[in-house]
XYZ file of N, CA and C in Angstrom:
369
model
N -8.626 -3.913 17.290
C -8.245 -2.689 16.578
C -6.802 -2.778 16.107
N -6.438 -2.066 14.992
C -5.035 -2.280 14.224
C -5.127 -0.562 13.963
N -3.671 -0.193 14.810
C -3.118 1.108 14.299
C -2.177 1.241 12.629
N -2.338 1.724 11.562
C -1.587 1.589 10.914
C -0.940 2.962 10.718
N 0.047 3.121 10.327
C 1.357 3.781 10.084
C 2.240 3.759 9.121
N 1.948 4.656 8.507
C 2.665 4.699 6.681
C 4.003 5.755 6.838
N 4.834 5.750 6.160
C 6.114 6.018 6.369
C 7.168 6.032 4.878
N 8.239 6.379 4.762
C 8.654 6.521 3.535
C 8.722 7.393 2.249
N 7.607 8.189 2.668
C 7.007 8.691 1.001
C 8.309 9.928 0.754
N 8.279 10.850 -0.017
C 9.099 11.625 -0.197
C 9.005 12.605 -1.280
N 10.025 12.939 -1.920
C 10.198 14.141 -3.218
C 11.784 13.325 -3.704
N 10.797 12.815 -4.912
C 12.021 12.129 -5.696
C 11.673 12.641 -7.275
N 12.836 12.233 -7.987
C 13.120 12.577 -9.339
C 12.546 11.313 -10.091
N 11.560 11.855 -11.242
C 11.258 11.044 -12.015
C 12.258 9.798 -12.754
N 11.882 8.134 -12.185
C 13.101 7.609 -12.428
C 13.311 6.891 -11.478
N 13.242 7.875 -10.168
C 14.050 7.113 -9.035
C 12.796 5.787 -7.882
N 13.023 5.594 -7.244
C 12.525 4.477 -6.540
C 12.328 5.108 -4.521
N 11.462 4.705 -4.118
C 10.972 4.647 -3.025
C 10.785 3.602 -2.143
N 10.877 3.629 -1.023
C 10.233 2.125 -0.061
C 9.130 2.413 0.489
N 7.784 2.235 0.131
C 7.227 2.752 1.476
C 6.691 1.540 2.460
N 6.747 2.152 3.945
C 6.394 0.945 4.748
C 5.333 1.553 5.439
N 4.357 -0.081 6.481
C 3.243 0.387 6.965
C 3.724 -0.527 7.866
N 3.511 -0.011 8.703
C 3.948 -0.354 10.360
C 2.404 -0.722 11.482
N 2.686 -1.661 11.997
C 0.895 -1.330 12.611
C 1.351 -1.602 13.862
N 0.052 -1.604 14.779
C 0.207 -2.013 16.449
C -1.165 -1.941 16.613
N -1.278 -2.380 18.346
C -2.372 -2.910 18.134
C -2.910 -4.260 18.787
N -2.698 -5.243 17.009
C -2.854 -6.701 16.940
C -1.673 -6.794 15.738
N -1.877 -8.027 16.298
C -1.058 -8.291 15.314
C -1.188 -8.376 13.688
N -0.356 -7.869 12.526
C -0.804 -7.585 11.477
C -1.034 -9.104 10.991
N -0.533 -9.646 11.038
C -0.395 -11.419 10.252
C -2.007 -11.946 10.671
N -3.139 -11.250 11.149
C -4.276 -11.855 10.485
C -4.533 -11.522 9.465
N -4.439 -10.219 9.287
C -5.167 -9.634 7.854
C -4.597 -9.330 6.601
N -5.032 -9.278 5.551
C -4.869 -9.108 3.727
C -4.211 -7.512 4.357
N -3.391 -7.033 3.423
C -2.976 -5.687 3.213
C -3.365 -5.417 2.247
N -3.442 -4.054 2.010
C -3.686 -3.194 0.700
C -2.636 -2.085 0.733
N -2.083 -1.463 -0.205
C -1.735 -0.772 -0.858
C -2.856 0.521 -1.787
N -3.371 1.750 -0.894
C -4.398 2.346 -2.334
C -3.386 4.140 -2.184
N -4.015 4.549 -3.264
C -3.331 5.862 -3.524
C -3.883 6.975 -3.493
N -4.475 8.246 -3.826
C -5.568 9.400 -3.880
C -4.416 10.425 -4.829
N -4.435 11.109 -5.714
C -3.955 12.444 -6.140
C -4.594 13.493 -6.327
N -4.125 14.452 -5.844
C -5.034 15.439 -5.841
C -6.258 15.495 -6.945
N -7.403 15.764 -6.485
C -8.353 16.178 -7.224
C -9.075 14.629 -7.989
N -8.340 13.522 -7.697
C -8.523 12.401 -8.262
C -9.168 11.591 -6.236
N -10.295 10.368 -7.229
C -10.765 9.390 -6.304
C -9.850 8.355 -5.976
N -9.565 7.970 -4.379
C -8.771 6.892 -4.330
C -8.817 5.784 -5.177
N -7.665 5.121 -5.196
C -8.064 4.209 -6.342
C -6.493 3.285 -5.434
N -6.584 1.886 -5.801
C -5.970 0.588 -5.673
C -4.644 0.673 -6.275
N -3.646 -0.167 -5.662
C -2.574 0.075 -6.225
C -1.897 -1.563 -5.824
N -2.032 -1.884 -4.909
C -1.408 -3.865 -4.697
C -2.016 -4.228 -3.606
N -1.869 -5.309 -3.179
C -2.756 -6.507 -1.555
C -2.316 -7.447 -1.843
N -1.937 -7.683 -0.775
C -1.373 -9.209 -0.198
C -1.734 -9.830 0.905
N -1.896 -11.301 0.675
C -2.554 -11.494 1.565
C -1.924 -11.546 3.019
N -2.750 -12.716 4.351
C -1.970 -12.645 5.252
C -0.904 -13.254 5.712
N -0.691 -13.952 4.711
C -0.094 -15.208 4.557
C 1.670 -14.880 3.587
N 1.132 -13.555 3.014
C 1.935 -13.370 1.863
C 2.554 -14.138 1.058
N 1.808 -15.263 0.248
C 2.032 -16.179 -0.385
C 1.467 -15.625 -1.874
N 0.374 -14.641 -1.918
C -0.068 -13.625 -2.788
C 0.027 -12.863 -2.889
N -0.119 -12.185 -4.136
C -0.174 -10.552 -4.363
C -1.085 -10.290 -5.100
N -1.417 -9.019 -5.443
C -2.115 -8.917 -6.345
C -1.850 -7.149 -6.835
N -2.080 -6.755 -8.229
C -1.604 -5.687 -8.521
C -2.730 -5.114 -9.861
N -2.821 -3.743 -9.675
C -3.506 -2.947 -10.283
C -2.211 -3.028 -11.650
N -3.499 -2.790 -12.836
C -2.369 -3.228 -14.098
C -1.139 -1.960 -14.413
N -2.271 -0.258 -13.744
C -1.414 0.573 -14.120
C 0.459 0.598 -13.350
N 0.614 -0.146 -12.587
C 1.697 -0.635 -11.497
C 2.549 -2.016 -11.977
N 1.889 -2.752 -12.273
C 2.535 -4.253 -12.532
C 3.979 -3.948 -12.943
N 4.924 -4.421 -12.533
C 6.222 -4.421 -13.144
C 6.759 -3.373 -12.165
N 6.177 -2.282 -11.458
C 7.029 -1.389 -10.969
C 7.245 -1.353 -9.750
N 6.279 -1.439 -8.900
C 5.524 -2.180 -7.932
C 5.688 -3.472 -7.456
N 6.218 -3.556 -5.760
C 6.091 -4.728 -5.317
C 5.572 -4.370 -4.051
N 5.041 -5.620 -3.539
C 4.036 -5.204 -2.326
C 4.415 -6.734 -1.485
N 5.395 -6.719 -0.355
C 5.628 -7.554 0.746
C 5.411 -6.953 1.999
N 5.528 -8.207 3.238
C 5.306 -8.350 4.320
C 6.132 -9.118 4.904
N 6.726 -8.236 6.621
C 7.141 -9.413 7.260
C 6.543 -9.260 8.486
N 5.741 -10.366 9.176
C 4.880 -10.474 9.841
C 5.074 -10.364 11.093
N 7.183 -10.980 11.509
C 7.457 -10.900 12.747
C 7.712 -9.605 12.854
N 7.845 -8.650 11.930
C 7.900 -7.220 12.613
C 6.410 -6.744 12.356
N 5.678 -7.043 12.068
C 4.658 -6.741 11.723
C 4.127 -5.421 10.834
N 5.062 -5.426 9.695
C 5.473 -4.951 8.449
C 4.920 -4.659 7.197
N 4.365 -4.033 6.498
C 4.152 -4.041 5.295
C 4.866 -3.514 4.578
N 5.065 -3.817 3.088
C 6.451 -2.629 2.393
C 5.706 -2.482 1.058
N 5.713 -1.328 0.331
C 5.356 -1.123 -0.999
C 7.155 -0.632 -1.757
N 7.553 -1.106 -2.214
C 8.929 -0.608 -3.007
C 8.271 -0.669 -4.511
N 8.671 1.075 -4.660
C 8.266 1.452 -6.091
C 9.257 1.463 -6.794
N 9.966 1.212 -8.144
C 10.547 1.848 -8.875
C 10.307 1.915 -10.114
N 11.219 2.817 -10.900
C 11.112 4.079 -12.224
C 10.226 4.834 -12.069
N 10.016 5.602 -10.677
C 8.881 6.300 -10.911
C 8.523 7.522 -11.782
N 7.275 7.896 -11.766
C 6.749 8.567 -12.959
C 5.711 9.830 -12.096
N 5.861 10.593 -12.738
C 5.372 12.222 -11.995
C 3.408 11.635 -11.998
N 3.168 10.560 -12.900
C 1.359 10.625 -12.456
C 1.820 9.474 -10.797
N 2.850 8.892 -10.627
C 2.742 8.175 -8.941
C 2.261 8.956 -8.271
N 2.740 10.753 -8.451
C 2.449 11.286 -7.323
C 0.914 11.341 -6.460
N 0.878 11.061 -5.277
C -0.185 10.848 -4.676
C 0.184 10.798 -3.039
N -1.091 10.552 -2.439
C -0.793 9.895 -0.775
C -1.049 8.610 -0.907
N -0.006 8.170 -0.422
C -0.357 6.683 -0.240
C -1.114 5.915 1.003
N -1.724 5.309 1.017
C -2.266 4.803 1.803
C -2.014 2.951 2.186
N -2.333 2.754 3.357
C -2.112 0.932 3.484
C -3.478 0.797 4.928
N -3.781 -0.687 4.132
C -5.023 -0.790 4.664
C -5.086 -1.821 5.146
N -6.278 -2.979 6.399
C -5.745 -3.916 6.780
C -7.133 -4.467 6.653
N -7.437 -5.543 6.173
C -8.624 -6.415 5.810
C -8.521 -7.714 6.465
N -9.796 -7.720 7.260
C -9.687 -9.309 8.443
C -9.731 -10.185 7.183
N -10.774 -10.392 5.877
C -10.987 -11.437 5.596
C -10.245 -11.864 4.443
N -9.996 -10.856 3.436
C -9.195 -11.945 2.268
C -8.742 -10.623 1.394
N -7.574 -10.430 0.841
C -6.935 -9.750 -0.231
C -7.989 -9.003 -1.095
N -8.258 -7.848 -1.342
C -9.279 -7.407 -2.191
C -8.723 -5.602 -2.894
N -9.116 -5.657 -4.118
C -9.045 -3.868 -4.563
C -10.340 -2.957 -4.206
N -10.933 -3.604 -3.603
C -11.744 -2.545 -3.295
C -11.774 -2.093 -2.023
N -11.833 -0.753 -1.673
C -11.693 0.073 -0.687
C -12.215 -0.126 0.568
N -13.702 -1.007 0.120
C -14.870 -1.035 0.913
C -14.435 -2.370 2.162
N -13.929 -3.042 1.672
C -13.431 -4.351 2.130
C -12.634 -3.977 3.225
N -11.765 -2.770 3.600
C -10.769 -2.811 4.533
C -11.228 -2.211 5.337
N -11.364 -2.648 6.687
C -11.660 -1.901 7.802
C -10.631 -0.898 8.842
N -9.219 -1.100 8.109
C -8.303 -0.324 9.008
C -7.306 0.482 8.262
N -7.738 2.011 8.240
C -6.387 2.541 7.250
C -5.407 3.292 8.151
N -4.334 3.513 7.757
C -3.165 4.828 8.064
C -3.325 5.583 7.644
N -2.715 6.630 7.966
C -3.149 8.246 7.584
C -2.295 8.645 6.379
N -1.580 7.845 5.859
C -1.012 7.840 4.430
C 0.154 8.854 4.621
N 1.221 8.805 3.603
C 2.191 9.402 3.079
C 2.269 9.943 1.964
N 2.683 11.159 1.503
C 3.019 11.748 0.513
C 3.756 11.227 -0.289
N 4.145 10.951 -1.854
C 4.855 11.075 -2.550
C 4.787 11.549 -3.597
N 5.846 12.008 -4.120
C 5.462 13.652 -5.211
C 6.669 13.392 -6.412
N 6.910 13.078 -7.217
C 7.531 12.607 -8.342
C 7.483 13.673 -9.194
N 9.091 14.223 -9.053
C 9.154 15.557 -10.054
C 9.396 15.350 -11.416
N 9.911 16.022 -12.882
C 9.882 15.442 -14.064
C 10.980 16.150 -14.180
C-alpha cells in the first residue's frame, strides 16, 4: 500500500506559478510511474503529466506542455508538479497518482491516489 499526499495548491493570480508536491509513505515511491490528473468543478477528471519510476521520462497532456513540469526525487520519496503562467481554466483539484506498472494518462491504470489539492487561479 502507498499513502499519497498532495500539498501546495493555493489562490494565486493569473500569471503566477505554483509547486505542487506529492509526498507518499507506506512503500517506497521509486517503484511506481506517477501521475499528475486534475478535476474542475463540474468537469471529468482528466490528465495533466507522469513520470516514470525511474524519472528518466515524462510525459504531458498537450493542453500543459511548456507550462508544466512534472519531477521526482525518490530519496525523499517525492513527487513535484511546478506550474507556471498560470491561467484561471488551471483552476482545479489536483490530484497525484501512483502506478506499479508503467507511466500512463489514463486514470484506470493507477491504483493509488491522494486526496488532492486545490488550486484556484484568479484573473
Amino acid at each position: 500500500q502507498v499513502q499519497l499526499v498532495e500539498s501546495g495548491g493555493g489562490l494565486v493570480q493569473a500569471g503566477g506559478s505554483l509547486r505542487l508536491s506529492c509526498a507518499a509513505s507506506g512503500r517506497t515511491l521509486s517503484s511506481y510511474a506517477v501521475g499528475w490528473f486534475r478535476q474542475a468543478p463540474g468537469k471529468e477528471r482528466e490528465f495533466v503529466a507522469a513520470i516514470t519510476w525511474s524519472g528518466n521520462n515524462t510525459y504531458y497532456d498537450d493542453s500543459v506542455k511548456g507550462r508544466f513540469t512534472i519531477s521526482r526525487d525518490n530519496a525523499k520519496n517525492m513527487v513535484y508538479l511546478q506550474i507556471e503562467s498560470l491561467k484561471p481554466e488551471d483552476t482545479a483539484v489536483y490530484y497525484c497518482a501512483a502506478d506499479p506498472s508503467s507511466m500512463s494518462s489514463h486514470s484506470l491504470e493507477y491504483d493509488y491516489w491522494g486526496q488532492g489539492t486545490q488550486v484556484t487561479v484568479s484573473s
